[in-house]
Short mmCIF file of C-alpha atoms in Angstrom, two decimals:
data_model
loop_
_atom_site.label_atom_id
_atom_site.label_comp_id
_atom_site.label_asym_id
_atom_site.label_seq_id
_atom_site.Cartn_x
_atom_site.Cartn_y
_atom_site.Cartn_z
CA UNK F 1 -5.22 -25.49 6.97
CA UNK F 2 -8.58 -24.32 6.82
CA UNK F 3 -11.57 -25.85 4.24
CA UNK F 4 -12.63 -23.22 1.57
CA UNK F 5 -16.11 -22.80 3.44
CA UNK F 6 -14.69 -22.15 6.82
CA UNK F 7 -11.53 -19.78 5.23
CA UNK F 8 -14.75 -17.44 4.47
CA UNK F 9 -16.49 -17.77 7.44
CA UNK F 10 -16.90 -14.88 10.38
CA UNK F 11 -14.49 -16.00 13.42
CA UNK F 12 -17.04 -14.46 15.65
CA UNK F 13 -20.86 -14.71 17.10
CA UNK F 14 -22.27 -11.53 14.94
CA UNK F 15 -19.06 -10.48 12.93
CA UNK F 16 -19.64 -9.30 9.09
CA UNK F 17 -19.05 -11.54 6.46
CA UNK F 18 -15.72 -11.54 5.00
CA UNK F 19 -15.61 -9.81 1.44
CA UNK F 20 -15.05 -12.20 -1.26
CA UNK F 21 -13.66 -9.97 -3.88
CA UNK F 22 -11.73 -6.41 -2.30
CA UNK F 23 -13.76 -3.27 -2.60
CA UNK F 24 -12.26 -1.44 -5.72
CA UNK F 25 -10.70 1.68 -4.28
CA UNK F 26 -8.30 3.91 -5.89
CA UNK F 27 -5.24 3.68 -3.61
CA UNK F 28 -2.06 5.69 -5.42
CA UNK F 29 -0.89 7.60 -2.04
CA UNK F 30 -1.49 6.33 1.32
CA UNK F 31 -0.43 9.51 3.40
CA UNK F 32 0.56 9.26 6.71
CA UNK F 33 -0.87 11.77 9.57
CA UNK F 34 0.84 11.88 12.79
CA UNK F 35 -2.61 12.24 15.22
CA UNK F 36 -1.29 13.49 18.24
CA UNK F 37 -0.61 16.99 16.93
CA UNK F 38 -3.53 19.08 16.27
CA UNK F 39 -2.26 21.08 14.09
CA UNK F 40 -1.98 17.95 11.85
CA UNK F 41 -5.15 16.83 12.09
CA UNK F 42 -6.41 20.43 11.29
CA UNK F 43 -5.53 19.86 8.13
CA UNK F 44 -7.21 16.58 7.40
CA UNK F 45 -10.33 18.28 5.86
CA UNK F 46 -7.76 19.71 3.38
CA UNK F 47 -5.88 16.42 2.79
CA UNK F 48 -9.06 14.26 2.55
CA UNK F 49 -9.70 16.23 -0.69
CA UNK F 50 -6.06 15.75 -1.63
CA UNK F 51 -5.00 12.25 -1.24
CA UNK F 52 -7.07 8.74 -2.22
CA UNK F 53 -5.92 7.15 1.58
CA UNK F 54 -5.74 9.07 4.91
CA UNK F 55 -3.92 6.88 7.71
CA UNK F 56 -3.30 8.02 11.02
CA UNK F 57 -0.01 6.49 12.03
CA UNK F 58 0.62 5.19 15.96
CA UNK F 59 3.45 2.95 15.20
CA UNK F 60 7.15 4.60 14.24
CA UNK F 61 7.83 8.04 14.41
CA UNK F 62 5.52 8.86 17.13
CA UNK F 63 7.72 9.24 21.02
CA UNK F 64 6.25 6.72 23.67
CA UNK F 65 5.14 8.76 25.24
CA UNK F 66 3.00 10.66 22.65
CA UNK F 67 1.24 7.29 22.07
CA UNK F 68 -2.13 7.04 23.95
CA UNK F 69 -2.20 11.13 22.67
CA UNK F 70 -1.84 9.58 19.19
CA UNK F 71 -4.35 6.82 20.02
CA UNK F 72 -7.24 9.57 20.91
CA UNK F 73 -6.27 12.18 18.23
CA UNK F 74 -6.82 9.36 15.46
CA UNK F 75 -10.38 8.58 17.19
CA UNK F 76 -11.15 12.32 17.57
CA UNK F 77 -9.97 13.06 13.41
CA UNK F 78 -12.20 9.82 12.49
CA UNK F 79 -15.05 10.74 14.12
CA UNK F 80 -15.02 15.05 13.09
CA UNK F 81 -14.43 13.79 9.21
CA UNK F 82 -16.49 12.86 6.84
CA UNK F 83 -13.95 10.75 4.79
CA UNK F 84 -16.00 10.35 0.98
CA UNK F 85 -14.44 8.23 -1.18
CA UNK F 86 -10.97 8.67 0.55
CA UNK F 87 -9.61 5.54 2.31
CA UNK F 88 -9.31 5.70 6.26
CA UNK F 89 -6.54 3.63 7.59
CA UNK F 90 -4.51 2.83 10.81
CA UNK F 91 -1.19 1.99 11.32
CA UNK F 92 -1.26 0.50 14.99
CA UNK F 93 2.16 -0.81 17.08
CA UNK F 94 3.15 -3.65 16.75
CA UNK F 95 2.01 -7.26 18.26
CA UNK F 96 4.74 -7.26 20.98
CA UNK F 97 4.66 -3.63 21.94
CA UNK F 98 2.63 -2.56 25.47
CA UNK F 99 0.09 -0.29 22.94
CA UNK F 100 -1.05 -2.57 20.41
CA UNK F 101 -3.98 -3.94 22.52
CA UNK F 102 -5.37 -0.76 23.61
CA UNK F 103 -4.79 0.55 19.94
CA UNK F 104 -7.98 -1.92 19.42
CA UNK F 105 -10.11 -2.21 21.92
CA UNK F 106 -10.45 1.76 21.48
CA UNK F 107 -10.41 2.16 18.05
CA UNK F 108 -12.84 -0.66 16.80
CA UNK F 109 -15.95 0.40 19.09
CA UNK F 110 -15.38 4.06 18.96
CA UNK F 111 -14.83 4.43 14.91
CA UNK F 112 -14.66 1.42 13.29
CA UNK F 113 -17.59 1.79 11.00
CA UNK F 114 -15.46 4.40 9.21
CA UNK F 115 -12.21 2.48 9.35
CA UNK F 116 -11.26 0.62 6.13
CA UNK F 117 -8.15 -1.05 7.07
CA UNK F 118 -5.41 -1.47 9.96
CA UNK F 119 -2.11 -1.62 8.78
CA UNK F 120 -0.06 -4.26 10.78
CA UNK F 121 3.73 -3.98 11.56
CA UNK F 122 6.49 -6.34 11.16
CA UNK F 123 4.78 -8.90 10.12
CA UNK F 124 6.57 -12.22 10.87
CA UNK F 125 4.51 -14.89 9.55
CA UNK F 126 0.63 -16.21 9.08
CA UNK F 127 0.06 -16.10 12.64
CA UNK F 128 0.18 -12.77 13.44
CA UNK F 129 -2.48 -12.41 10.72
CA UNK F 130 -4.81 -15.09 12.60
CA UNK F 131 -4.31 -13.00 15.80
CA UNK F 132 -5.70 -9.92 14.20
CA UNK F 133 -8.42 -11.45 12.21
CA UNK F 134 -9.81 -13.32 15.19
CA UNK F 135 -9.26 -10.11 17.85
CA UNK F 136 -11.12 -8.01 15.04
CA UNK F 137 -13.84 -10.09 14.55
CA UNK F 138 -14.72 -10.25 18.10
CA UNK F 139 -14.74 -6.59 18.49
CA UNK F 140 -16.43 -6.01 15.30
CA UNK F 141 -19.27 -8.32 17.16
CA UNK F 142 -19.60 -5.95 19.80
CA UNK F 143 -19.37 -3.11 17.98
CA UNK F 144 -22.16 -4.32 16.09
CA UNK F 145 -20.33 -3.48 12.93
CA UNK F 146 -21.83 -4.60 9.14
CA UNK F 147 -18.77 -4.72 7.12
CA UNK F 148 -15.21 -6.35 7.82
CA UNK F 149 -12.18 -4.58 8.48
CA UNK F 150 -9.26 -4.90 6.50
CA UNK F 151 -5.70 -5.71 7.10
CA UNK F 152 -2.83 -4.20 5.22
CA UNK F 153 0.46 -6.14 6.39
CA UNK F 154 4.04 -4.62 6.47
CA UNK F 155 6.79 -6.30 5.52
CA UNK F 156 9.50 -5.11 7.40
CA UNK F 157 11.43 -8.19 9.05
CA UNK F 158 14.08 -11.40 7.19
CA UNK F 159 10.95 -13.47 8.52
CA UNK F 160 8.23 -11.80 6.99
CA UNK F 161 9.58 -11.82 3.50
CA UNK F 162 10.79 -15.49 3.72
CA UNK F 163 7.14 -15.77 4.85
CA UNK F 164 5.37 -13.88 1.89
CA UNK F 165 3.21 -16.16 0.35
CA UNK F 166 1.84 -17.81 3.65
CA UNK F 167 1.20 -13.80 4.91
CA UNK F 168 -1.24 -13.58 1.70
CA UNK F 169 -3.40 -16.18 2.16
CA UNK F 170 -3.41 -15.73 5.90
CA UNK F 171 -6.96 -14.38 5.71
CA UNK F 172 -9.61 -13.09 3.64
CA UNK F 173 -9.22 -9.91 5.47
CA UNK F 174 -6.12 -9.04 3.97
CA UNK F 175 -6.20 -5.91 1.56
CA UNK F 176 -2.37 -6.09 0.65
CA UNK F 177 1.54 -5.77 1.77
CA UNK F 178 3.87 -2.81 2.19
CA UNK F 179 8.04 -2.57 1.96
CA UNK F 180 9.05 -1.47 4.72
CA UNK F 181 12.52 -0.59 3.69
CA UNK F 182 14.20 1.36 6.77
CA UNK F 183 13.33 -2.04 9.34
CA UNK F 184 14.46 -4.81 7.04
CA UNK F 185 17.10 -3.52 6.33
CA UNK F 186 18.35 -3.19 9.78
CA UNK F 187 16.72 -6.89 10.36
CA UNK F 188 18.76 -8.38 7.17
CA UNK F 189 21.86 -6.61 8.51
CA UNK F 190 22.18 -4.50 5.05
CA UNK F 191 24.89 -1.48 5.90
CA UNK F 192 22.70 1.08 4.52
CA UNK F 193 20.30 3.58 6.70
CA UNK F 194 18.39 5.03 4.09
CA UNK F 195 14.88 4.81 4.39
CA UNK F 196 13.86 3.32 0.88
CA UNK F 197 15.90 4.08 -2.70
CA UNK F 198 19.26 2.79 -3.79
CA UNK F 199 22.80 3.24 -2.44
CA UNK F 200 26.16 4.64 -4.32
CA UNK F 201 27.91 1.65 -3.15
CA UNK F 202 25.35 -1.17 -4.38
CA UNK F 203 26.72 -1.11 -8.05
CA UNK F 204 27.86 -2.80 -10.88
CA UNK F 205 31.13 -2.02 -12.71
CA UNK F 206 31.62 -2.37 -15.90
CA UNK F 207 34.97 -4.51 -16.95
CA UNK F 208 38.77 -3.12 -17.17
CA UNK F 209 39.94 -1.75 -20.56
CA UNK F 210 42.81 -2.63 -21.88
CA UNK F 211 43.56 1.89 -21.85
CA UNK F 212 42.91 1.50 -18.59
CA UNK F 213 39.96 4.36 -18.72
CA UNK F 214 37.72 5.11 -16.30
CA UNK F 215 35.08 2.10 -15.08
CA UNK F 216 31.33 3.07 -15.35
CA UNK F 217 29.02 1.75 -12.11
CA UNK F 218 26.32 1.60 -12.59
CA UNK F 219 23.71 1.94 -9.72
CA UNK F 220 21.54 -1.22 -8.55
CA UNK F 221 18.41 -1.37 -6.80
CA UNK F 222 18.49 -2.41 -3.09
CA UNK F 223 14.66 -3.26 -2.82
CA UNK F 224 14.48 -4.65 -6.00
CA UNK F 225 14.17 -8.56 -5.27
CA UNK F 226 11.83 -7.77 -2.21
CA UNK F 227 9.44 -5.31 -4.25
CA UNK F 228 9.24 -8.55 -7.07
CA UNK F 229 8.76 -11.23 -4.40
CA UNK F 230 5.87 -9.15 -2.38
CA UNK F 231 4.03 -8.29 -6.01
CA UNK F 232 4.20 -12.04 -7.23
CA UNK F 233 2.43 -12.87 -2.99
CA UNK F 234 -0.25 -10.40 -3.14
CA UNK F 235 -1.24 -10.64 -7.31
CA UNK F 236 -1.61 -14.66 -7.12
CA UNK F 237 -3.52 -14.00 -3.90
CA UNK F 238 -5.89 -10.72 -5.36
CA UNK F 239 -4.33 -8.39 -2.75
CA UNK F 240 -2.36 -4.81 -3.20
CA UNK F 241 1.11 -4.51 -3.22
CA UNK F 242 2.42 -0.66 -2.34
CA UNK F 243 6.21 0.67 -2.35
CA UNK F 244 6.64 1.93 1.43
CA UNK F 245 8.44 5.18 2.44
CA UNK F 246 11.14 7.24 0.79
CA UNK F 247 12.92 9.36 3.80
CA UNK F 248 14.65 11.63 1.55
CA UNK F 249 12.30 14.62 1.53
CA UNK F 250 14.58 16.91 -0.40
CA UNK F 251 15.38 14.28 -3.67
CA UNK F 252 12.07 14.45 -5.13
CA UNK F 253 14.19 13.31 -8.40
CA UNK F 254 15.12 10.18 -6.28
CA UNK F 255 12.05 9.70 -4.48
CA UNK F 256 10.17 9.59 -8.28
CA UNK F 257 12.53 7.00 -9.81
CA UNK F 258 11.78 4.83 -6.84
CA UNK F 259 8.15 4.92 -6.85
CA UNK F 260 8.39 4.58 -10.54
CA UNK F 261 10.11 1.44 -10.65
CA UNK F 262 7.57 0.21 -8.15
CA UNK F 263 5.02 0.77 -10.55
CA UNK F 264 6.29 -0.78 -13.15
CA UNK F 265 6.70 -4.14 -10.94
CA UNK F 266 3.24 -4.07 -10.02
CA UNK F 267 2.63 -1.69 -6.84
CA UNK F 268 -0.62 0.28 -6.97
CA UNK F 269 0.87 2.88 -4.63
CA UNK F 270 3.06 3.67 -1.96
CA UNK F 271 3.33 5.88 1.12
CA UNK F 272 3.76 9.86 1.41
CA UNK F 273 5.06 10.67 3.95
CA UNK F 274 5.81 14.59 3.26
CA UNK F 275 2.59 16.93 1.45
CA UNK F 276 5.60 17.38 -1.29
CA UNK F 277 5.07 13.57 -1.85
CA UNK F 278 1.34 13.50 -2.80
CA UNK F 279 1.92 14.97 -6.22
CA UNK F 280 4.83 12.90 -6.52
CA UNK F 281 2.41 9.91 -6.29
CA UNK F 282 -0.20 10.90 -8.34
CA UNK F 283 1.53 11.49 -11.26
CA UNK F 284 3.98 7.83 -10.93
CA UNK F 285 0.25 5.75 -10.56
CA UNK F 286 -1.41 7.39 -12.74
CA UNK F 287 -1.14 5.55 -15.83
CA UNK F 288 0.37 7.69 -18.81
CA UNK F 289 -1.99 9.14 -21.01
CA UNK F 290 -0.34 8.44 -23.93
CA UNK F 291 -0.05 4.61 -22.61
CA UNK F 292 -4.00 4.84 -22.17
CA UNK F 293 -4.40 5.79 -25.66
CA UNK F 294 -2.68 2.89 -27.29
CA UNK F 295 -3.76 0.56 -24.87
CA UNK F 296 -7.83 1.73 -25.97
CA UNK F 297 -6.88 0.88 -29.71
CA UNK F 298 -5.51 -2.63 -28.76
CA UNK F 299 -9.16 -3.29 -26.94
CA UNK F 300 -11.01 -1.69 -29.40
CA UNK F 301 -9.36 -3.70 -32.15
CA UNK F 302 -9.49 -6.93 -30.11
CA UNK F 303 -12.44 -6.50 -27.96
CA UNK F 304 -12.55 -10.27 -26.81
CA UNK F 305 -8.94 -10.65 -26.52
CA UNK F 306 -8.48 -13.09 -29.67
CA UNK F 307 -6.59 -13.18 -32.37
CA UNK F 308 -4.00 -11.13 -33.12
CA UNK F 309 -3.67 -7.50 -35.00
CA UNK F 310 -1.12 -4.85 -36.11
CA UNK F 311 -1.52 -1.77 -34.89
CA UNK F 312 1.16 0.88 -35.29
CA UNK F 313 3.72 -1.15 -37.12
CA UNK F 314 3.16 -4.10 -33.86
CA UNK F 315 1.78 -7.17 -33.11
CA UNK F 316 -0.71 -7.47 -30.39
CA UNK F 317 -2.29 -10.41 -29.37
CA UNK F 318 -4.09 -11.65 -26.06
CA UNK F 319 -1.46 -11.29 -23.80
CA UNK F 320 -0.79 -7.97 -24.91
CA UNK F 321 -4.73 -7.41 -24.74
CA UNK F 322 -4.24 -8.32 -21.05
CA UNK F 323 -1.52 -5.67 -20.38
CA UNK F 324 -3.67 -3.00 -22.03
CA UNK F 325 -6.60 -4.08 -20.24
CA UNK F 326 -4.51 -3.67 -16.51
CA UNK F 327 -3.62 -0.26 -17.88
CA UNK F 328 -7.36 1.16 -19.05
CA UNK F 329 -8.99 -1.07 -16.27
CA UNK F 330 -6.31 1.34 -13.82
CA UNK F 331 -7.52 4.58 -16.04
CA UNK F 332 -11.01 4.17 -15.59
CA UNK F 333 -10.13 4.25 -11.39
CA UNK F 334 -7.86 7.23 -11.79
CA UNK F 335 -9.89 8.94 -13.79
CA UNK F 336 -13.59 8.68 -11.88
CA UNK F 337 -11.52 10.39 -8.99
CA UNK F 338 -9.71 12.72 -10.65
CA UNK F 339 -12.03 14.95 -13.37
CA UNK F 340 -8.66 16.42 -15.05
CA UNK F 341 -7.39 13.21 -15.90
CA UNK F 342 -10.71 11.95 -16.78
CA UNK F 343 -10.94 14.70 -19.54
CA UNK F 344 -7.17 13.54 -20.40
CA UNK F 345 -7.49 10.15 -20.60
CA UNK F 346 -11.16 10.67 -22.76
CA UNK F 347 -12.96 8.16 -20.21
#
């Protein structure tokens, strides 16, 4: 285990400094480009304007044999956009596959002063974090880079979530964890292959009567354990924790619920994976306006968080003061993005 002085110090000869604190970025969609198909990346200028992350994906989805075409059309959108305040990510193969290597040593030198963080795959344990934090710091040395790259871990296999907690402090690099529904499920041997959301068949029923009417079941939630055990990893370690894919494209009803009960557990975002998504997104981590509003009157009547006050027939006190300040502190991100929200939230 590493002291506190060396946990912080560059693994490399000329490697940035590791942040101490993340760089506050607003982070409610992170939507996936597939880079070897130009007319995809056409439409990054559009997007960049659109969404708060941009990542070009290498990993899933793209053919084998599309990969070193992915590889170059994710160097070749980096380098013809000029990303703002919107978030440029990877997602490279993973550790064991023949790309992952390459996926580096071409990526880091060519654009990796505009690359904020590589999202990692199947993420088994610490280790794999080590491995990338050292490999990155010795390219960001030759690169000549002056700021760290982050790394966004997937959690995907049994292993990984058993190893949760270890995954979070595995660096100071790390920004935060994904679910990675569609891959743990087939590596926890669950009979479902749905990509994200809940199954018919994953229900409670509700007991006999003695009439012998129909049973209600009620639906359950497949990812719901995961989604709680990721959150409680990355908040006691300061990282992000983000809701992965939903596959069905034509539920947007579904797809909503799902995000929406990842927000409510803690996730600051989650993946879109279809442009019908993006909205989708915005509107679940956004925070409500009229939740905004209440939660400004509970700071304004407590502004050091003592004490306790009434307010609207209800008792607040400090712990209440520190769910209102999560919610405003969450506002003021949203809203010096978006100007519309801004005006609705009054910040």
């Amino acid at each position: 285990m590493k002291t506190p002085r060396a946990y912080y110090a560059p693994l490399a000869i000329g490697a940035p400094a590791p942040y101490r604190e993340l760089p506050v970025r607003m982070e409610r969609m992170i939507h996936f480009v597939p880079p070897h198909m130009e007319k995809m990346r056409a439409k990054v200028p559009d997007l960049i304007r659109q969404v708060d992350v941009v990542l070009g994906n290498l990993e899933d989805a793209i053919p084998a044999d599309a990969k070193v075409a992915a590889r170059q059309g994710f160097i070749e959108m980096a380098r013809d956009n000029d990303f703002g305040q919107t978030g440029l990510w990877t997602r490279v193969n993973c550790l064991n596959s023949p790309w992952f290597l390459d996926d580096l040593l071409e990526i880091v030198p060519a654009v990796g002063h505009k690359l904020d963080v590589v999202m990692l795959p199947k993420v088994e344990g610490p280790w794999d974090i080590h491995y990338l934090d050292q490999l990155l710091a010795q390219l960001e040395a030759r690169a000549g880079l002056t700021r760290p790259i982050l790394i966004h871990a997937i959690l995907e296999t049994a292993e990984g979530v058993k190893n949760v907690e270890a995954i979070a402090t595995a660096s100071p690099r790390m920004h935060g964890m994904s679910l990675g529904p569609a891959d743990l499920a087939a590596s926890r041997g669950m009979k479902t292959t749905r990509v994200g959301g809940g199954h018919p068949d994953y229900a409670v029923l509700a007991d006999a009567t003695a009439d012998g009417a129909p049973r209600a079941a009620y639906q359950q939630d497949l990812w719901h354990y995961t989604v709680g055990k990721m959150v409680d990893a990355c908040l006691s370690a300061g990282l992000k924790p983000f809701y992965g894919p939903f596959g069905d494209f034509s539920d947007p009803a579904a797809c909503e619920a799902q995000f929406r009960n990842a927000f409510l557990m803690g996730c600051l975002g989650a993946w879109s994976l279809h442009p019908t998504q993006i909205d989708i997104a915005k509107r679940v981590f956004s925070p409500d306006p009229a939740e905004v509003a209440f939660a400004r009157k509970i700071l304004d009547a407590m502004p050091d968080g003592s004490g306790a006050v009434m307010i609207d027939g209800k008792m607040q006190d400090d712990a209440t003061w520190k769910q209102a300040k999560v919610i405003v502190d969450l506002a003021r991100l949203v809203a010096a993005r978006d100007p519309i929200l801004a005006e609705v939230y009054g910040l």
